[in-house]
Coordinates of C-alpha atoms in Angstrom, one line a residue:
Chain A
M255 CA -16.0 -3.8 -26.5
V256 CA -13.5 -2.1 -24.2
L257 CA -15.4 -2.8 -21.0
V258 CA -18.1 -5.2 -20.2
V259 CA -19.7 -5.2 -16.7
E260 CA -22.1 -8.0 -16.1
K261 CA -24.4 -8.5 -13.1
L262 CA -22.0 -7.0 -10.6
R263 CA -22.9 -7.5 -7.0
K264 CA -21.0 -6.3 -3.9
S265 CA -22.0 -6.3 -0.3
F266 CA -20.3 -5.1 2.9
G267 CA -21.5 -7.2 5.7
R268 CA -25.3 -7.1 5.4
R269 CA -25.4 -3.9 3.4
V270 CA -25.7 -4.5 -0.4
A271 CA -23.7 -1.7 -2.1
V272 CA -24.1 -2.8 -5.7
E273 CA -26.7 -5.2 -7.1
D274 CA -27.1 -6.5 -10.6
V275 CA -25.1 -3.7 -12.3
S276 CA -24.5 -4.4 -16.1
F277 CA -23.3 -2.1 -18.9
A278 CA -20.8 -2.0 -21.6
V279 CA -18.5 0.8 -22.8
D280 CA -16.8 1.1 -26.2
E281 CA -14.0 3.2 -27.7
G282 CA -15.1 6.8 -28.1
D283 CA -17.7 6.5 -25.3
V284 CA -17.5 9.0 -22.4
V285 CA -19.9 7.5 -19.9
G286 CA -21.0 9.6 -16.8
V287 CA -21.9 7.5 -13.8
L288 CA -24.4 9.5 -11.7
G289 CA -25.9 8.8 -8.3
L290 CA -26.4 10.1 -4.8
N291 CA -23.6 9.8 -2.2
G292 CA -23.6 6.1 -1.2
A293 CA -25.5 4.9 -4.3
G294 CA -22.7 2.5 -5.3
K295 CA -20.8 4.5 -7.8
T296 CA -17.4 4.3 -6.1
T297 CA -17.8 0.6 -5.3
T298 CA -18.6 0.0 -9.0
M299 CA -15.5 2.0 -10.1
R300 CA -13.4 0.1 -7.6
M301 CA -14.5 -3.3 -8.9
I302 CA -13.8 -2.1 -12.5
A303 CA -10.3 -1.0 -11.4
G304 CA -9.6 -4.3 -9.6
Y305 CA -9.3 -2.8 -6.2
L306 CA -12.4 -4.7 -4.9
E307 CA -13.6 -8.1 -5.9
P308 CA -17.2 -8.5 -6.7
D309 CA -19.3 -11.1 -4.8
D310 CA -20.9 -12.0 -8.1
G311 CA -20.8 -11.0 -11.7
F312 CA -17.7 -10.0 -13.7
V313 CA -15.7 -7.2 -15.2
K314 CA -14.1 -7.8 -18.6
I315 CA -11.6 -5.4 -20.1
F316 CA -10.9 -6.3 -23.7
N317 CA -12.4 -9.6 -22.9
V318 CA -9.9 -10.2 -20.0
D319 CA -11.8 -11.1 -16.9
M320 CA -10.6 -9.0 -13.9
A321 CA -11.2 -11.8 -11.5
L322 CA -9.3 -14.5 -13.5
D323 CA -6.3 -12.4 -14.8
R324 CA -6.2 -9.3 -12.7
R325 CA -2.8 -8.1 -13.7
R326 CA -3.5 -8.3 -17.5
A327 CA -6.8 -6.6 -17.0
Q328 CA -5.3 -3.8 -14.8
E329 CA -2.6 -3.2 -17.5
R330 CA -5.3 -1.9 -19.7
V331 CA -6.9 0.5 -17.2
G332 CA -6.0 4.0 -16.1
Y333 CA -7.6 4.7 -12.8
L334 CA -8.0 7.9 -10.8
P335 CA -9.4 7.0 -7.4
E336 CA -11.8 9.3 -5.6
G337 CA -9.9 12.2 -4.0
A338 CA -6.8 11.3 -6.0
P339 CA -4.7 9.9 -3.2
L340 CA -1.0 10.6 -3.7
Y341 CA 2.2 10.4 -1.7
G342 CA 2.5 14.0 -0.4
E343 CA 6.3 13.9 0.2
M344 CA 7.1 13.0 -3.4
T345 CA 7.3 15.4 -6.3
P346 CA 5.0 14.7 -9.3
L347 CA 8.1 13.7 -11.3
A348 CA 9.2 11.2 -8.7
F349 CA 5.6 9.9 -8.3
L350 CA 5.1 9.4 -12.0
Q351 CA 8.5 7.7 -12.2
F352 CA 7.4 5.4 -9.4
V353 CA 4.1 4.5 -11.0
A354 CA 5.9 3.9 -14.4
A355 CA 8.4 1.5 -12.7
A356 CA 5.7 -0.2 -10.6
R357 CA 3.8 -0.7 -13.9
G358 CA 6.9 -2.6 -15.1
M359 CA 8.0 0.0 -17.8
A360 CA 11.6 -0.2 -18.9
P361 CA 13.5 3.0 -18.0
D362 CA 13.5 4.5 -21.6
R363 CA 9.8 3.9 -22.1
A364 CA 9.1 5.2 -18.6
R365 CA 11.0 8.5 -19.3
N366 CA 9.0 9.1 -22.4
A367 CA 5.7 8.2 -20.8
V368 CA 6.4 10.5 -17.8
R369 CA 7.2 13.4 -20.1
R370 CA 4.1 12.8 -22.2
A371 CA 1.7 12.3 -19.3
A372 CA 3.0 15.4 -17.5
Q373 CA 2.4 17.4 -20.7
D374 CA -1.1 15.9 -21.3
A375 CA -2.0 16.8 -17.7
H376 CA -0.4 20.3 -18.0
L377 CA 1.7 19.8 -14.9
G378 CA 4.0 22.6 -16.0
D379 CA 6.7 23.7 -13.5
T380 CA 4.9 22.0 -10.6
I381 CA 6.7 18.8 -11.6
D382 CA 9.5 19.4 -9.2
R383 CA 7.5 20.6 -6.2
P384 CA 6.4 18.3 -3.3
I385 CA 2.9 17.1 -4.0
E386 CA 1.8 18.2 -0.5
T387 CA 2.5 21.8 -1.5
L388 CA 0.3 21.7 -4.6
S389 CA -3.3 23.0 -4.9
K390 CA -6.1 20.4 -5.1
G391 CA -6.4 21.1 -8.8
Y392 CA -2.8 20.3 -9.5
R393 CA -2.9 17.2 -7.3
R394 CA -5.8 16.0 -9.3
R395 CA -3.8 16.6 -12.5
V396 CA -0.9 14.5 -11.0
G397 CA -3.4 11.7 -10.4
L398 CA -4.7 12.0 -13.9
A399 CA -1.2 12.0 -15.3
A400 CA -0.5 8.7 -13.4
A401 CA -3.7 7.3 -14.9
L402 CA -2.6 8.3 -18.4
L403 CA 1.0 7.2 -18.0
H404 CA 0.6 3.8 -19.9
E405 CA -1.8 5.2 -22.5
P406 CA -4.7 3.0 -21.4
M407 CA -7.6 2.3 -23.7
L408 CA -10.0 2.5 -20.6
L409 CA -9.9 5.5 -18.3
V410 CA -11.8 5.2 -15.0
L411 CA -12.1 8.5 -13.2
D412 CA -13.8 8.7 -9.9
E413 CA -15.1 12.2 -9.3
P414 CA -12.2 13.8 -11.2
T415 CA -13.5 17.4 -10.7
D416 CA -14.9 17.1 -7.2
G417 CA -13.7 20.0 -5.0
L418 CA -12.1 21.9 -7.9
D419 CA -12.7 25.5 -8.8
P420 CA -14.5 26.3 -12.1
N421 CA -11.3 26.9 -14.0
Q422 CA -9.7 23.7 -12.8
R423 CA -12.9 21.8 -13.7
Q424 CA -12.8 23.3 -17.1
A425 CA -9.2 22.2 -17.6
V426 CA -10.1 18.6 -16.6
R427 CA -13.1 18.6 -18.9
E428 CA -10.9 19.8 -21.8
L429 CA -8.5 17.0 -21.1
V430 CA -11.2 14.4 -21.1
R431 CA -12.6 15.8 -24.4
R432 CA -9.1 15.6 -25.9
L433 CA -8.5 12.0 -24.8
A434 CA -12.0 10.8 -25.6
P435 CA -11.9 9.9 -29.3
E436 CA -9.3 7.2 -28.9
R437 CA -10.5 5.7 -25.6
A438 CA -13.4 4.5 -23.5
I439 CA -13.8 6.8 -20.5
L440 CA -15.9 6.2 -17.4
I441 CA -16.5 9.2 -15.1
S442 CA -18.2 9.0 -11.8
T443 CA -19.6 12.4 -10.9
H444 CA -22.1 14.4 -9.0
S445 CA -22.1 17.2 -11.5
L446 CA -25.0 17.1 -14.0
E447 CA -23.3 20.0 -15.8
E448 CA -20.3 17.8 -16.3
V449 CA -22.3 15.0 -17.8
E450 CA -23.9 17.5 -20.2
A451 CA -20.5 19.0 -21.1
V452 CA -18.5 15.9 -21.8
C453 CA -20.4 12.7 -21.6
T454 CA -21.9 10.8 -24.5
R455 CA -23.9 8.6 -22.2
A456 CA -25.2 8.7 -18.6
I457 CA -25.7 5.8 -16.3
V458 CA -27.7 6.6 -13.1
I459 CA -27.2 4.3 -10.2
H460 CA -29.6 4.3 -7.3
H461 CA -29.5 2.0 -4.3
G462 CA -26.8 0.0 -6.0
R463 CA -28.8 -0.6 -9.2
V464 CA -28.7 0.9 -12.6
V465 CA -31.9 2.8 -13.1
A466 CA -31.1 4.6 -16.3
D467 CA -28.6 4.1 -19.1
S468 CA -29.1 6.5 -21.9
T469 CA -27.7 9.6 -23.7
P470 CA -27.9 12.9 -21.7
Q471 CA -30.0 14.2 -24.6
A472 CA -32.6 11.4 -24.4
L473 CA -32.9 11.8 -20.6
T474 CA -33.3 15.6 -21.0
E475 CA -36.0 15.0 -23.7
R476 CA -37.9 12.6 -21.5
H477 CA -37.8 14.6 -18.3
G478 CA -37.4 18.2 -19.4
T479 CA -33.9 18.7 -17.9
L480 CA -31.1 16.4 -16.8
E481 CA -31.7 17.6 -13.2
A482 CA -35.4 16.7 -13.4
A483 CA -34.3 13.3 -14.8
F484 CA -31.9 12.8 -11.9
R485 CA -34.4 13.8 -9.3
T486 CA -37.1 11.5 -10.8
L487 CA -34.8 8.5 -11.1
T488 CA -33.4 8.9 -7.6
K489 CA -36.9 9.6 -6.2
G490 CA -35.9 13.0 -4.8
E491 CA -33.9 11.2 -2.0
E492 CA -30.9 12.7 -0.3
A493 CA -27.6 10.9 0.2
I494 CA -27.9 7.2 1.1
G495 CA -26.4 6.6 4.5
Chain B
M52 CA 11.0 -7.3 -10.2
R53 CA 10.5 -3.7 -11.4
A54 CA 7.5 -3.3 -9.2
L55 CA 9.4 -4.7 -6.2
S56 CA 12.3 -2.4 -6.8
A57 CA 10.0 0.6 -7.3
V58 CA 8.1 -0.1 -4.1
Y59 CA 11.4 -0.7 -2.2
R60 CA 13.0 2.5 -3.4
R61 CA 9.8 4.6 -2.7
E62 CA 9.4 3.2 0.8
L63 CA 13.0 3.7 1.7
A64 CA 12.9 7.3 0.3
S65 CA 9.7 7.9 2.2
Y66 CA 11.3 6.7 5.5
L67 CA 14.3 9.0 4.9
A68 CA 12.2 12.0 3.8
T69 CA 10.6 12.3 7.2
P70 CA 12.2 12.5 10.7
T71 CA 10.9 9.0 11.5
A72 CA 14.0 7.1 10.4
Y73 CA 16.4 9.5 12.0
V74 CA 14.5 9.6 15.3
F75 CA 14.2 5.8 15.2
I76 CA 17.9 5.3 14.7
A77 CA 19.0 7.9 17.3
V78 CA 16.7 6.5 20.0
F79 CA 17.6 2.9 19.1
L80 CA 21.4 3.7 19.4
F81 CA 20.8 5.5 22.7
A82 CA 18.7 2.6 24.1
A83 CA 21.3 0.0 22.9
G84 CA 24.1 2.0 24.6
A85 CA 22.1 2.4 27.8
F86 CA 21.2 -1.4 27.9
T87 CA 24.8 -2.3 27.2
F88 CA 26.7 0.0 29.5
E89 CA 24.2 0.6 32.4
I90 CA 21.9 -2.4 32.6
G91 CA 24.3 -4.9 31.1
D92 CA 27.2 -3.6 33.2
F93 CA 29.6 -3.7 30.2
F94 CA 32.7 -2.5 32.1
G95 CA 31.9 -4.5 35.3
Q96 CA 32.0 -7.9 33.6
G97 CA 35.7 -7.5 32.9
R98 CA 35.6 -9.3 29.5
A99 CA 36.1 -7.8 26.1
D100 CA 32.9 -9.1 24.4
L101 CA 29.5 -7.7 23.4
G102 CA 27.4 -10.2 25.5
P103 CA 25.4 -7.4 27.3
F104 CA 24.7 -5.7 24.0
F105 CA 23.4 -8.8 22.2
A106 CA 21.5 -10.0 25.3
A107 CA 19.4 -6.8 25.1
Q108 CA 18.7 -6.9 21.3
P109 CA 15.6 -9.2 21.3
W110 CA 13.8 -7.0 23.8
L111 CA 14.9 -3.7 22.2
L112 CA 14.1 -4.8 18.6
M113 CA 10.8 -6.3 19.7
V114 CA 9.7 -2.8 20.8
F115 CA 11.6 -0.6 18.3
L116 CA 10.9 -2.3 15.0
P117 CA 7.1 -2.3 15.2
A118 CA 7.5 1.5 15.4
L119 CA 9.1 1.3 12.0
S120 CA 6.9 -1.2 10.3
M121 CA 3.6 0.0 11.7
R122 CA 3.2 2.5 8.9
A123 CA 3.8 0.0 6.1
W124 CA 0.2 -0.7 5.2
A125 CA -1.8 1.1 7.9
E126 CA -0.5 4.5 6.6
E127 CA -1.4 3.5 3.0
R128 CA -4.9 2.6 4.1
R129 CA -5.3 5.8 6.1
A130 CA -4.1 8.0 3.2
G131 CA -6.1 6.0 0.7
T132 CA -3.0 5.3 -1.3
D133 CA -3.5 1.5 -1.0
E134 CA -6.2 2.0 -3.7
L135 CA -3.4 3.4 -5.9
L136 CA -1.1 0.5 -5.2
L137 CA -3.6 -2.3 -5.5
T138 CA -4.9 -1.0 -8.9
L139 CA -1.4 -1.2 -10.4
P140 CA -0.7 -4.4 -12.4
A141 CA 1.8 -5.5 -9.8
P142 CA 1.7 -8.8 -7.9
T143 CA 0.8 -8.4 -4.3
W144 CA 3.9 -10.3 -3.2
S145 CA 6.1 -7.7 -4.9
L146 CA 4.4 -4.9 -3.0
T147 CA 4.6 -6.8 0.3
L148 CA 8.3 -7.8 -0.2
G149 CA 9.2 -4.2 -1.3
K150 CA 7.8 -2.7 1.8
F151 CA 9.3 -5.4 4.1
L152 CA 12.8 -5.0 2.5
A153 CA 12.7 -1.2 2.9
A154 CA 11.9 -1.4 6.6
W155 CA 14.5 -4.3 7.1
T156 CA 17.1 -2.2 5.4
L157 CA 16.6 0.6 7.8
A158 CA 16.7 -1.8 10.8
T159 CA 19.9 -3.3 9.4
L160 CA 21.4 0.2 9.1
A161 CA 20.5 1.0 12.7
I162 CA 22.1 -2.3 13.8
A163 CA 25.2 -1.5 11.7
L164 CA 25.6 1.8 13.3
T165 CA 26.3 0.0 16.6
A166 CA 29.7 -1.1 15.0
P167 CA 31.6 1.5 17.2
L168 CA 30.9 -0.9 20.1
W169 CA 32.6 -3.7 18.2
I170 CA 35.6 -1.4 17.6
T171 CA 35.6 -0.4 21.3
V172 CA 35.9 -4.0 22.5
N173 CA 38.7 -4.6 20.1
V174 CA 40.5 -1.6 21.5
L175 CA 39.9 -2.8 25.1
G176 CA 40.9 -6.5 24.5
H177 CA 40.9 -9.4 22.2
P178 CA 37.3 -10.5 21.6
D179 CA 36.2 -13.5 19.4
N180 CA 35.4 -11.4 16.3
G181 CA 34.0 -14.5 14.5
A182 CA 31.5 -15.0 17.3
I183 CA 30.6 -11.3 17.3
A184 CA 30.1 -11.4 13.5
A185 CA 27.8 -14.5 13.8
A186 CA 25.8 -12.7 16.5
Y187 CA 25.4 -9.7 14.3
V188 CA 24.1 -11.9 11.4
A189 CA 21.6 -13.5 13.8
T190 CA 20.6 -10.0 15.1
V191 CA 19.9 -8.8 11.5
L192 CA 17.8 -12.0 10.8
M193 CA 15.9 -11.5 14.1
A194 CA 15.3 -7.9 13.1
G195 CA 13.8 -9.3 9.9
A196 CA 11.4 -11.5 11.8
Y197 CA 10.2 -8.5 14.0
V198 CA 9.8 -6.3 10.9
A199 CA 7.8 -9.1 9.1
I200 CA 5.5 -9.5 12.2
G201 CA 5.0 -5.7 12.2
T202 CA 4.3 -5.5 8.5
A203 CA 1.7 -8.3 8.8
L204 CA -0.1 -6.6 11.6
S205 CA 0.1 -3.3 9.8
A206 CA -1.8 -4.9 6.9
V207 CA -4.6 -6.1 9.3
T208 CA -5.5 -2.6 10.7
G209 CA -5.8 0.9 9.3
A210 CA -4.6 2.4 12.6
Q211 CA -0.8 2.7 13.1
V212 CA -1.0 2.7 16.9
V213 CA -3.1 -0.5 16.9
A214 CA -0.6 -2.1 14.4
F215 CA 2.2 -1.1 16.8
V216 CA 0.6 -2.5 19.9
L217 CA -0.4 -5.8 18.2
A218 CA 3.1 -6.2 16.7
V219 CA 4.7 -5.7 20.1
L220 CA 2.3 -8.2 21.7
V221 CA 2.9 -10.8 19.0
G222 CA 6.7 -10.1 19.0
F223 CA 6.7 -10.4 22.8
L224 CA 4.9 -13.8 22.6
F225 CA 7.4 -15.2 20.1
T226 CA 10.3 -13.9 22.2
A227 CA 9.0 -14.7 25.7
L228 CA 8.2 -18.3 24.8
G229 CA 11.9 -19.0 25.0
A230 CA 12.5 -17.1 28.3
P231 CA 13.9 -19.4 31.1
S232 CA 10.9 -18.7 33.4
T233 CA 8.4 -19.7 30.6
L234 CA 10.4 -22.8 29.8
S235 CA 10.6 -23.9 33.4
F236 CA 6.9 -23.4 33.8
A237 CA 6.2 -25.3 30.6
R238 CA 8.3 -28.2 31.9
T239 CA 5.8 -28.6 34.8
L240 CA 3.0 -28.9 32.3
G241 CA 4.4 -31.5 30.1
P242 CA 7.8 -33.1 29.2
N243 CA 7.7 -32.0 25.5
L244 CA 6.0 -28.6 25.9
A245 CA 9.2 -26.8 26.8
D246 CA 11.0 -28.2 23.7
I247 CA 8.1 -27.1 21.5
L248 CA 8.1 -23.6 22.9
G249 CA 11.8 -23.4 22.6
A250 CA 11.7 -24.5 19.0
I251 CA 9.2 -21.7 18.0
S252 CA 10.8 -19.0 20.2
I253 CA 12.9 -16.2 18.9
L254 CA 14.9 -16.1 22.1
G255 CA 15.7 -19.8 22.0
H256 CA 17.2 -19.6 18.6
Y257 CA 18.9 -16.2 19.2
E258 CA 20.6 -17.3 22.4
T259 CA 22.8 -19.9 20.6
A260 CA 23.8 -17.4 18.0
Q261 CA 24.5 -14.8 20.7
R262 CA 27.2 -17.1 22.0
G263 CA 28.7 -17.1 18.5
V264 CA 27.2 -20.3 17.2
L265 CA 25.1 -19.7 14.1
D266 CA 23.5 -23.0 13.5
L267 CA 21.4 -24.0 10.5
R268 CA 18.3 -24.5 12.6
A269 CA 18.4 -20.8 13.7
L270 CA 18.8 -19.7 10.1
I271 CA 15.9 -21.8 8.9
F272 CA 13.8 -20.6 11.9
F273 CA 14.3 -16.9 11.2
V274 CA 13.9 -17.3 7.4
S275 CA 10.7 -19.4 8.0
L276 CA 9.3 -16.8 10.4
I277 CA 9.9 -14.0 7.9
A278 CA 8.4 -16.0 5.1
F279 CA 5.3 -16.9 7.2
F280 CA 4.6 -13.4 8.2
L281 CA 5.2 -12.1 4.7
Y282 CA 2.7 -14.6 3.4
A283 CA 0.3 -13.6 6.1
T284 CA 0.8 -9.9 5.0
A285 CA -0.1 -10.8 1.4
V286 CA -3.1 -12.7 2.5
A287 CA -4.3 -9.8 4.7
V288 CA -3.8 -7.3 1.8
E289 CA -5.7 -9.6 -0.6
A290 CA -8.5 -10.1 1.9
K291 CA -9.1 -6.3 1.8
R292 CA -10.1 -6.7 -1.8
G293 CA -13.0 -8.8 -0.6
G294 CA -14.2 -5.8 1.4

């Protein structure tokens, strides 16, 4: 199993953000994590990427416990944080070179990795332009290229298409489809259309708990449409404050 | 080591890519000149040495260096790029040290750019160049301590202005503990208190070096202060993982 998440719990002060979240993801799986704003999706992704430590439970990547050997576990993860934060003054090339070096890659390996990741993410001639001058779509591609740099077996993408136009969304989806067969991919998203388009499984999180873990087809059969399934499972609530 | 070097180079390039570094250096050089020639009465003292220049350094660096280090972690948190850094398989100490060394390099560059003053006193007379060199070494070490304090407080808060104010306050505390007025007041409270305050004060250790005596105690003090605040930075960064 590429990723095993077991009984994760995380609270901020008295607010419980994630409670008893468990699931597993294997090679070839593209798992969509759905939920309202504030449901606990990003907190879960952050714990899987090793940015946050769970209060309870564990994250294991290729059987390496994130809490016990964080560096070794993080070596196996490619992570695109929500909003793809980047250093605006750098060019994509300089940024990818920085990430490669910070990941401990030797110069030769780093050079090849940067070239390959830039190609995979279709950065084209934007590679030499300051990131702050790029469109949101290209910035997201730079973030994706950084996540792909070390050819991770597990890709964790937090809202990779949020705020992108339809063409940019399509480009990201095509990239995910292309990468999927050899990897486990976890995508947090608001877009049900995206889950139907690229995901082999959908996990719905509500009030920090997993309320459904099934294929999009099974959810659609049970509730009529994926949207109906989502509304039923989240009880028709709006964003959780 | 690759992560440390990558973070160091990125930080330094980032300082130099914006006007921050140039403005910092220009204002620091202007202030150092004003303190030396106007307030320190460089020409009026009738001696070819850099006493007035070095006497002003603790107070100048105490205020200027937090302006440089305040962005180290606070800016990362504001921009969300700390999430990027902390999900890389790099040890926290290498991120901390890389950021510290970049800011310290810039501080050292600013101090080095005051070298024309050193040349000037050599033109005007025959200063003790060994003593001046020792004072410069101590100044660079003291700058490291102020940068380390600023970096630690930048890791505590997400607001650069708050980080700046806190760093000036903590820097002031470590500096003013060794001021003559503080020490004489401490003597009235207890016989050993003044010695203790002097031993943990930046000013106390810097004053001996300022006179050209770079003793081991001062070196150990500054290195320990830097190490302590870098450790505090790493702890503060790690604590954020706990939410």
